[in-house]
mmCIF file of C-alpha atoms in Angstrom:
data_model
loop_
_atom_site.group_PDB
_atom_site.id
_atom_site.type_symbol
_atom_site.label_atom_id
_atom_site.label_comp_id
_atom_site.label_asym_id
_atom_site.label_seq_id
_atom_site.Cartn_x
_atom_site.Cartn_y
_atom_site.Cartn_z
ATOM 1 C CA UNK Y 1 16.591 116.827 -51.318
ATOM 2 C CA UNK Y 2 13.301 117.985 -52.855
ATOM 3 C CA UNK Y 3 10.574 115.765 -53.969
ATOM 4 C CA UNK Y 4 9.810 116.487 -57.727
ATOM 5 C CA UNK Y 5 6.512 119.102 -58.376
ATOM 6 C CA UNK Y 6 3.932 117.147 -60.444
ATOM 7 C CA UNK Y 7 2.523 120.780 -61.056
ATOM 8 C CA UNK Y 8 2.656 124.485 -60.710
ATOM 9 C CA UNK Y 9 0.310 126.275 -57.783
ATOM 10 C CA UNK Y 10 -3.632 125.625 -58.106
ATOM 11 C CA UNK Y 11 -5.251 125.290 -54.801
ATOM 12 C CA UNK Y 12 -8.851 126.029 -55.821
ATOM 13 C CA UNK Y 13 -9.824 121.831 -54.674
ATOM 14 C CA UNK Y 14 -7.755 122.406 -51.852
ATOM 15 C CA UNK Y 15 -10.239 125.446 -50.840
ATOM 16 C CA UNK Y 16 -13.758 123.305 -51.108
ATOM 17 C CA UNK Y 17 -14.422 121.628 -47.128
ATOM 18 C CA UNK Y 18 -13.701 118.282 -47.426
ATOM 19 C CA UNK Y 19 -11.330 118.196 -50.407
ATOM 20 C CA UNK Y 20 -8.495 116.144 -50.887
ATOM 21 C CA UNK Y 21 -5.565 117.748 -51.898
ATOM 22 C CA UNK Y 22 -3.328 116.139 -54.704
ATOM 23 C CA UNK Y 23 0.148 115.134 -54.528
ATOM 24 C CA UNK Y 24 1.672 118.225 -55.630
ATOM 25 C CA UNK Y 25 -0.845 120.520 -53.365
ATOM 26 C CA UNK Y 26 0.079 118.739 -50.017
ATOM 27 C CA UNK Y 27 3.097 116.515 -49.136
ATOM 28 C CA UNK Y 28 5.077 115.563 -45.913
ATOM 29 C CA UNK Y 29 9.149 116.312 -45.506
ATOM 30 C CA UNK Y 30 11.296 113.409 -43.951
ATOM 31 C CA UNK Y 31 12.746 115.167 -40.626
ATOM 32 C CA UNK Y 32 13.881 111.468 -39.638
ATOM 33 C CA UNK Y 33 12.907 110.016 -36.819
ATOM 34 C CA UNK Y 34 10.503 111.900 -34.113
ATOM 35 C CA UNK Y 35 7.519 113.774 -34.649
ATOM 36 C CA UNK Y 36 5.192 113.745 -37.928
ATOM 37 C CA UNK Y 37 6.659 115.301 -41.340
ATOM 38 C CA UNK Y 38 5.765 118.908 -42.383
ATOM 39 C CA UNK Y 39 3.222 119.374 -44.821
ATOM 40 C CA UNK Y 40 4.095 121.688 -47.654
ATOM 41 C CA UNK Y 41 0.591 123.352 -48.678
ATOM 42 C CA UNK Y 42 -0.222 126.468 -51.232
ATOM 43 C CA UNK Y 43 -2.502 128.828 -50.666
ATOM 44 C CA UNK Y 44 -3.805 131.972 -51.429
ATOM 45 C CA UNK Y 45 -3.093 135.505 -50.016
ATOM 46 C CA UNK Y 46 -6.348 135.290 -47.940
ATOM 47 C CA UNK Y 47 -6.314 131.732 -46.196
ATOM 48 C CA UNK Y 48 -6.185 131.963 -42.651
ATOM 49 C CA UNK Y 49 -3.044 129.871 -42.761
ATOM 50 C CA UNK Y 50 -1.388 132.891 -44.220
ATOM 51 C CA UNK Y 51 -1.617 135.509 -41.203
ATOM 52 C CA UNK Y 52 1.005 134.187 -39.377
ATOM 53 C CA UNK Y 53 3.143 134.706 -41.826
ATOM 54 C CA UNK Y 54 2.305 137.981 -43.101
ATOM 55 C CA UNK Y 55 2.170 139.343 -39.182
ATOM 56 C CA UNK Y 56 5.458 137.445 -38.323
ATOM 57 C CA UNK Y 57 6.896 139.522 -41.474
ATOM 58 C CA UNK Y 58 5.451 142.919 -40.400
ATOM 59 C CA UNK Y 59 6.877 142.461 -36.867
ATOM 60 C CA UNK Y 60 10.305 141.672 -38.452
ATOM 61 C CA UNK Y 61 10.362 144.636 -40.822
ATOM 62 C CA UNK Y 62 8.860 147.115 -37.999
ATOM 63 C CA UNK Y 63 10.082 145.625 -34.888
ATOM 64 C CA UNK Y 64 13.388 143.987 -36.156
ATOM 65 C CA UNK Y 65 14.560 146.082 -38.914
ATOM 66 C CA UNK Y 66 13.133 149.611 -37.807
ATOM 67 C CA UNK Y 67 11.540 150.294 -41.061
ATOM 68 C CA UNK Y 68 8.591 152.574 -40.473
ATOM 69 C CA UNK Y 69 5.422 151.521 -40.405
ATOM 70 C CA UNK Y 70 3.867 152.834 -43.194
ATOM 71 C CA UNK Y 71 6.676 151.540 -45.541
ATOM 72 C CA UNK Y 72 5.995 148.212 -43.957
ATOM 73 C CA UNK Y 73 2.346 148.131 -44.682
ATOM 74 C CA UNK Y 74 3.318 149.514 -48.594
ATOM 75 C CA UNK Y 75 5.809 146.339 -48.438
ATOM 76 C CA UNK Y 76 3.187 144.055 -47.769
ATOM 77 C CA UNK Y 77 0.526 145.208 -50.087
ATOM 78 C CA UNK Y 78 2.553 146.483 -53.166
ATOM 79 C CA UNK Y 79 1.345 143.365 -55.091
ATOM 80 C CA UNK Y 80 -1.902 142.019 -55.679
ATOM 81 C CA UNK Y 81 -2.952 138.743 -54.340
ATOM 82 C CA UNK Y 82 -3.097 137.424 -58.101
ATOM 83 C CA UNK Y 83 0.604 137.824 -58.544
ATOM 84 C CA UNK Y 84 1.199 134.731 -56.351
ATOM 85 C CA UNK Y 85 -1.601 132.739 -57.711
ATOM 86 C CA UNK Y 86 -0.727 129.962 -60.789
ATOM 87 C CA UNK Y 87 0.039 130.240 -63.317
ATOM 88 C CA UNK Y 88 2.581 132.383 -62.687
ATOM 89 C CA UNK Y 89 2.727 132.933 -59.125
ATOM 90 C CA UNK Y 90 2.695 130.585 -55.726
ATOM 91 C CA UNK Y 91 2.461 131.022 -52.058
ATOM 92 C CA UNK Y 92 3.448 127.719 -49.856
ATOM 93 C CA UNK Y 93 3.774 127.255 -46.484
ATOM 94 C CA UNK Y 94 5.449 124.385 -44.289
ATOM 95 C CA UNK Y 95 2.888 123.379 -41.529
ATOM 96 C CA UNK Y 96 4.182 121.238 -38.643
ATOM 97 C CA UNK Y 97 1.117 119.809 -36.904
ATOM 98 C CA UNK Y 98 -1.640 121.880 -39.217
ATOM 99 C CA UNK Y 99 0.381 124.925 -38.231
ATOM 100 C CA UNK Y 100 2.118 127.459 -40.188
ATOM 101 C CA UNK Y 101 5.677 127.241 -39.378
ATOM 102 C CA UNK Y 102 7.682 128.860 -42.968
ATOM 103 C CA UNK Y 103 7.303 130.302 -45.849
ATOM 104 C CA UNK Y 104 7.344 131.856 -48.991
ATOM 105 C CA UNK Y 105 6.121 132.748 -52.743
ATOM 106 C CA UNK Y 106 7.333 133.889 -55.815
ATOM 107 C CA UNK Y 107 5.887 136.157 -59.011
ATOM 108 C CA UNK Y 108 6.569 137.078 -61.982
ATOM 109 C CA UNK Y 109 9.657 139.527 -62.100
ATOM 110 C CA UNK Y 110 8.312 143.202 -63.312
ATOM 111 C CA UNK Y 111 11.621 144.545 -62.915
ATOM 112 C CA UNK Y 112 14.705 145.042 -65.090
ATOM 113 C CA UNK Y 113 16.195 142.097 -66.339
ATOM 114 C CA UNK Y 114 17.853 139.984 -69.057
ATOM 115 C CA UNK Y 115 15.973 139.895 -72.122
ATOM 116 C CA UNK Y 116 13.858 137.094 -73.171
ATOM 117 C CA UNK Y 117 14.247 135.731 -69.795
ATOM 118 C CA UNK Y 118 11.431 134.460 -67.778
ATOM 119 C CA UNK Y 119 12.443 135.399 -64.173
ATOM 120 C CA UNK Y 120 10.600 134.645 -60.226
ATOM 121 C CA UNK Y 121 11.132 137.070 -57.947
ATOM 122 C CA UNK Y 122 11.256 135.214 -54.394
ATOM 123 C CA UNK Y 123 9.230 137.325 -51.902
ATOM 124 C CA UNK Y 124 7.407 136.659 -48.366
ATOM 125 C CA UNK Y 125 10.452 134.184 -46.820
ATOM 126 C CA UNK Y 126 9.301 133.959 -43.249
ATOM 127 C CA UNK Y 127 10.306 131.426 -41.034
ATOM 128 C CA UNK Y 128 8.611 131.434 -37.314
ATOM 129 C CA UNK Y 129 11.073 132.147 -34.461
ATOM 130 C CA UNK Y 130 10.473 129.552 -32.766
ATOM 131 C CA UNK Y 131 11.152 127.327 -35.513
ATOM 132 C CA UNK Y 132 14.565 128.697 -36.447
ATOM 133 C CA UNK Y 133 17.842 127.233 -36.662
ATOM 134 C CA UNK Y 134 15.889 123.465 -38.279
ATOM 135 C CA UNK Y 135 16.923 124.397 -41.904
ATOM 136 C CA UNK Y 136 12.920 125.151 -42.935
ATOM 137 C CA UNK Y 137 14.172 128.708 -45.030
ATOM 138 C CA UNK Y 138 16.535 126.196 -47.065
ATOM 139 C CA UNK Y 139 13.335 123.496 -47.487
ATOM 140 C CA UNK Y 140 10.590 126.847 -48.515
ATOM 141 C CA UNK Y 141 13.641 128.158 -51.126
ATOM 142 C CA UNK Y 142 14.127 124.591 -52.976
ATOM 143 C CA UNK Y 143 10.409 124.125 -52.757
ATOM 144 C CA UNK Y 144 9.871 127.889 -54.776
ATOM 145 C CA UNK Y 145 12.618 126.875 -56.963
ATOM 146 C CA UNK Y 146 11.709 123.794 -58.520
ATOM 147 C CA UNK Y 147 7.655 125.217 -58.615
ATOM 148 C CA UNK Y 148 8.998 128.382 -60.326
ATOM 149 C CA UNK Y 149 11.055 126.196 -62.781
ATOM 150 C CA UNK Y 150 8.032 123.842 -63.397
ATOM 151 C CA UNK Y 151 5.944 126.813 -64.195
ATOM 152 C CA UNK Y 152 8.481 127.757 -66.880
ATOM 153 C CA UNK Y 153 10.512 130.031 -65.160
ATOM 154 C CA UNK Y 154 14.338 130.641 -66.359
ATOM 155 C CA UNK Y 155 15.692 132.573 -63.605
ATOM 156 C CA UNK Y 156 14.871 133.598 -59.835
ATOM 157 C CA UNK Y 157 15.666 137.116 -58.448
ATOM 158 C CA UNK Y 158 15.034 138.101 -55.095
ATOM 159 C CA UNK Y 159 16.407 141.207 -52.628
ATOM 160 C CA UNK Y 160 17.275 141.525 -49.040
ATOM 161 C CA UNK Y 161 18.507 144.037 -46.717
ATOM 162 C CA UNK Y 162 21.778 144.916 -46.785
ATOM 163 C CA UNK Y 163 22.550 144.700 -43.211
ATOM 164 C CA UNK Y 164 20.617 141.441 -42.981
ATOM 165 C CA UNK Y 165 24.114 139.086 -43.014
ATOM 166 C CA UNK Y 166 22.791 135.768 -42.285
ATOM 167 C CA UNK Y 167 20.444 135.891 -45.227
ATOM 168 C CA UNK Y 168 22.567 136.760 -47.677
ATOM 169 C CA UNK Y 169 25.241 133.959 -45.945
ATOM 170 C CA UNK Y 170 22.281 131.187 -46.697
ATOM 171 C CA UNK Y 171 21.666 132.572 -50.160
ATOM 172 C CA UNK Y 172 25.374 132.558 -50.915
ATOM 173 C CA UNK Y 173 25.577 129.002 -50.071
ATOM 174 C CA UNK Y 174 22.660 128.257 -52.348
ATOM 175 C CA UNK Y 175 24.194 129.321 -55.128
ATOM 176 C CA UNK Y 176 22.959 132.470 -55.552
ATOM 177 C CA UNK Y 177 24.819 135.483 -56.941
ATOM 178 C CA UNK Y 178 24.746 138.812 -55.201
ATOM 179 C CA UNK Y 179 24.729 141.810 -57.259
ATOM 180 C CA UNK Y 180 26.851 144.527 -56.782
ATOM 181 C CA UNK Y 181 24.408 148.107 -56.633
ATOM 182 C CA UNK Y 182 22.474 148.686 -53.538
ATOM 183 C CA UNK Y 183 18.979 149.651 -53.928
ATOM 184 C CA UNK Y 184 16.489 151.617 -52.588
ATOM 185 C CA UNK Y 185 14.673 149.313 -49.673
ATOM 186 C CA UNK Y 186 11.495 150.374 -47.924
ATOM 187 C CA UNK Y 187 12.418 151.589 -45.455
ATOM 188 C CA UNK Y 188 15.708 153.665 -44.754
ATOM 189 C CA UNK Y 189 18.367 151.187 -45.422
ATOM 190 C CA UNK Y 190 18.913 149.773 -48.965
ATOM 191 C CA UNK Y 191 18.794 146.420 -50.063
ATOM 192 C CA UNK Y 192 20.755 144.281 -52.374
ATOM 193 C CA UNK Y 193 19.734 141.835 -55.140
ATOM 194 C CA UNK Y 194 20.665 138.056 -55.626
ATOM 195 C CA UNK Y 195 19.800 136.196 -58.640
ATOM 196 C CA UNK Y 196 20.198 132.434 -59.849
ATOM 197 C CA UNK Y 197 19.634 130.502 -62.997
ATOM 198 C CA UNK Y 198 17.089 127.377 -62.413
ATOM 199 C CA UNK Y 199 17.851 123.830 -63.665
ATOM 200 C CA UNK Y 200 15.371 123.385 -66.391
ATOM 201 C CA UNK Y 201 12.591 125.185 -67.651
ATOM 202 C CA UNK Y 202 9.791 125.511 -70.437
ATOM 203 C CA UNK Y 203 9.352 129.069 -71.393
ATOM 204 C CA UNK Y 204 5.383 128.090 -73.213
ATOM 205 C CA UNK Y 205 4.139 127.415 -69.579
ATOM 206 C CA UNK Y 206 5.051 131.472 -68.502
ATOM 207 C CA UNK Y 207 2.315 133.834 -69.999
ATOM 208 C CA UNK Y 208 3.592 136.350 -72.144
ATOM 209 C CA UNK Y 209 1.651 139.739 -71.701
ATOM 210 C CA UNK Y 210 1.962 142.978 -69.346
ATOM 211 C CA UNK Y 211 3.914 142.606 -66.021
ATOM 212 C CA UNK Y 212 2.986 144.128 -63.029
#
């Protein structure tokens, strides 16, 4: 179902006007017949591209989930950009048409965790409303998974809220594993973690170092 990742997350050629991007920075996905393929693209936290899906992920956190908006705006800016830039971080997006229509990055894990274990967390999962209901949050997960385990990555961990059923429905069917404490969310409801071992990996690509 996913095309194999020739590399981990470098868009600094895909930046420069004019550039062409690689294989592994821009690539189509079959939707069969119809319209053209999406484009999977990474980028960094300040392309233009990204807005959408950092203000369709405000909305849903303020709007949708009634988290407050100053826990909203501590959500969003908690990590610095560098987190999801290579080598150990990614942000991609699906574009249908040039625009951004889903999701998603991952970082390195600063939290608790198995020992010796190089672990993602998933963040930033958006799909657009409009867009819903085409399987794109199934297409941005794979997509993070096989980067993160290309980049050396063991494990990927990743929290949602715990009243938020359909997500944890998809990540249940993905083979993730849900984990059994709530935790403190940001805003007044908790959240719950899910985890999930990746296929292969290469622990020398994942810099050792401080986390956070």
């Amino acid at each position: 179902m996913v095309p194999s990742v020739a590399a981990v997350c470098d868009v600094t050629a895909s930046r420069l006007p004019g550039a062409r991007r690689s294989q592994g920075e821009r690539r189509g996905w079959d939707r069969g017949p119809g319209p053209a393929p999406l484009e999977v693209r990474t980028a960094g936290l300040g392309d233009p591209l990204v807005r959408p899906l950092l203000e369709g992920l405000a909305h849903e956190y303020r709007d949708v989930l009634g988290h407050p908006a100053e826990a909203v705006s501590r959500e969003l800016t908690e990590h610095p950009p560098s987190d999801f830039e290579a080598p150990t971080g990614c942000l991609l997006l699906l574009l249908d048409r040039g625009e951004p229509v889903a999701g998603g990055a991952y970082r390195r894990f600063d939290g608790p965790g198995p020992a010796g274990v190089a672990v993602a967390e998933l963040k930033r999962v958006w799909t657009a409303p409009s867009h819903r209901r085409r399987g794109l949050a199934r297409r941005v997960l794979a997509e993070l998974e096989q980067r993160a385990a290309t980049a050396g990555y063991e494990r990927v961990h990743l929290t949602t809220g715990v009243h938020q059923h359909a997500a944890q429905a998809l990540y249940l069917t993905l083979g993730y594993a849900r984990g059994q404490e709530l935790l403190p969310g940001p805003g007044t409801s908790p959240v719950v973690a899910f985890g999930k071992a990746l296929p292969a990996h290469d622990l020398a690509r994942v810099p050792s170092g401080p986390r956070g």
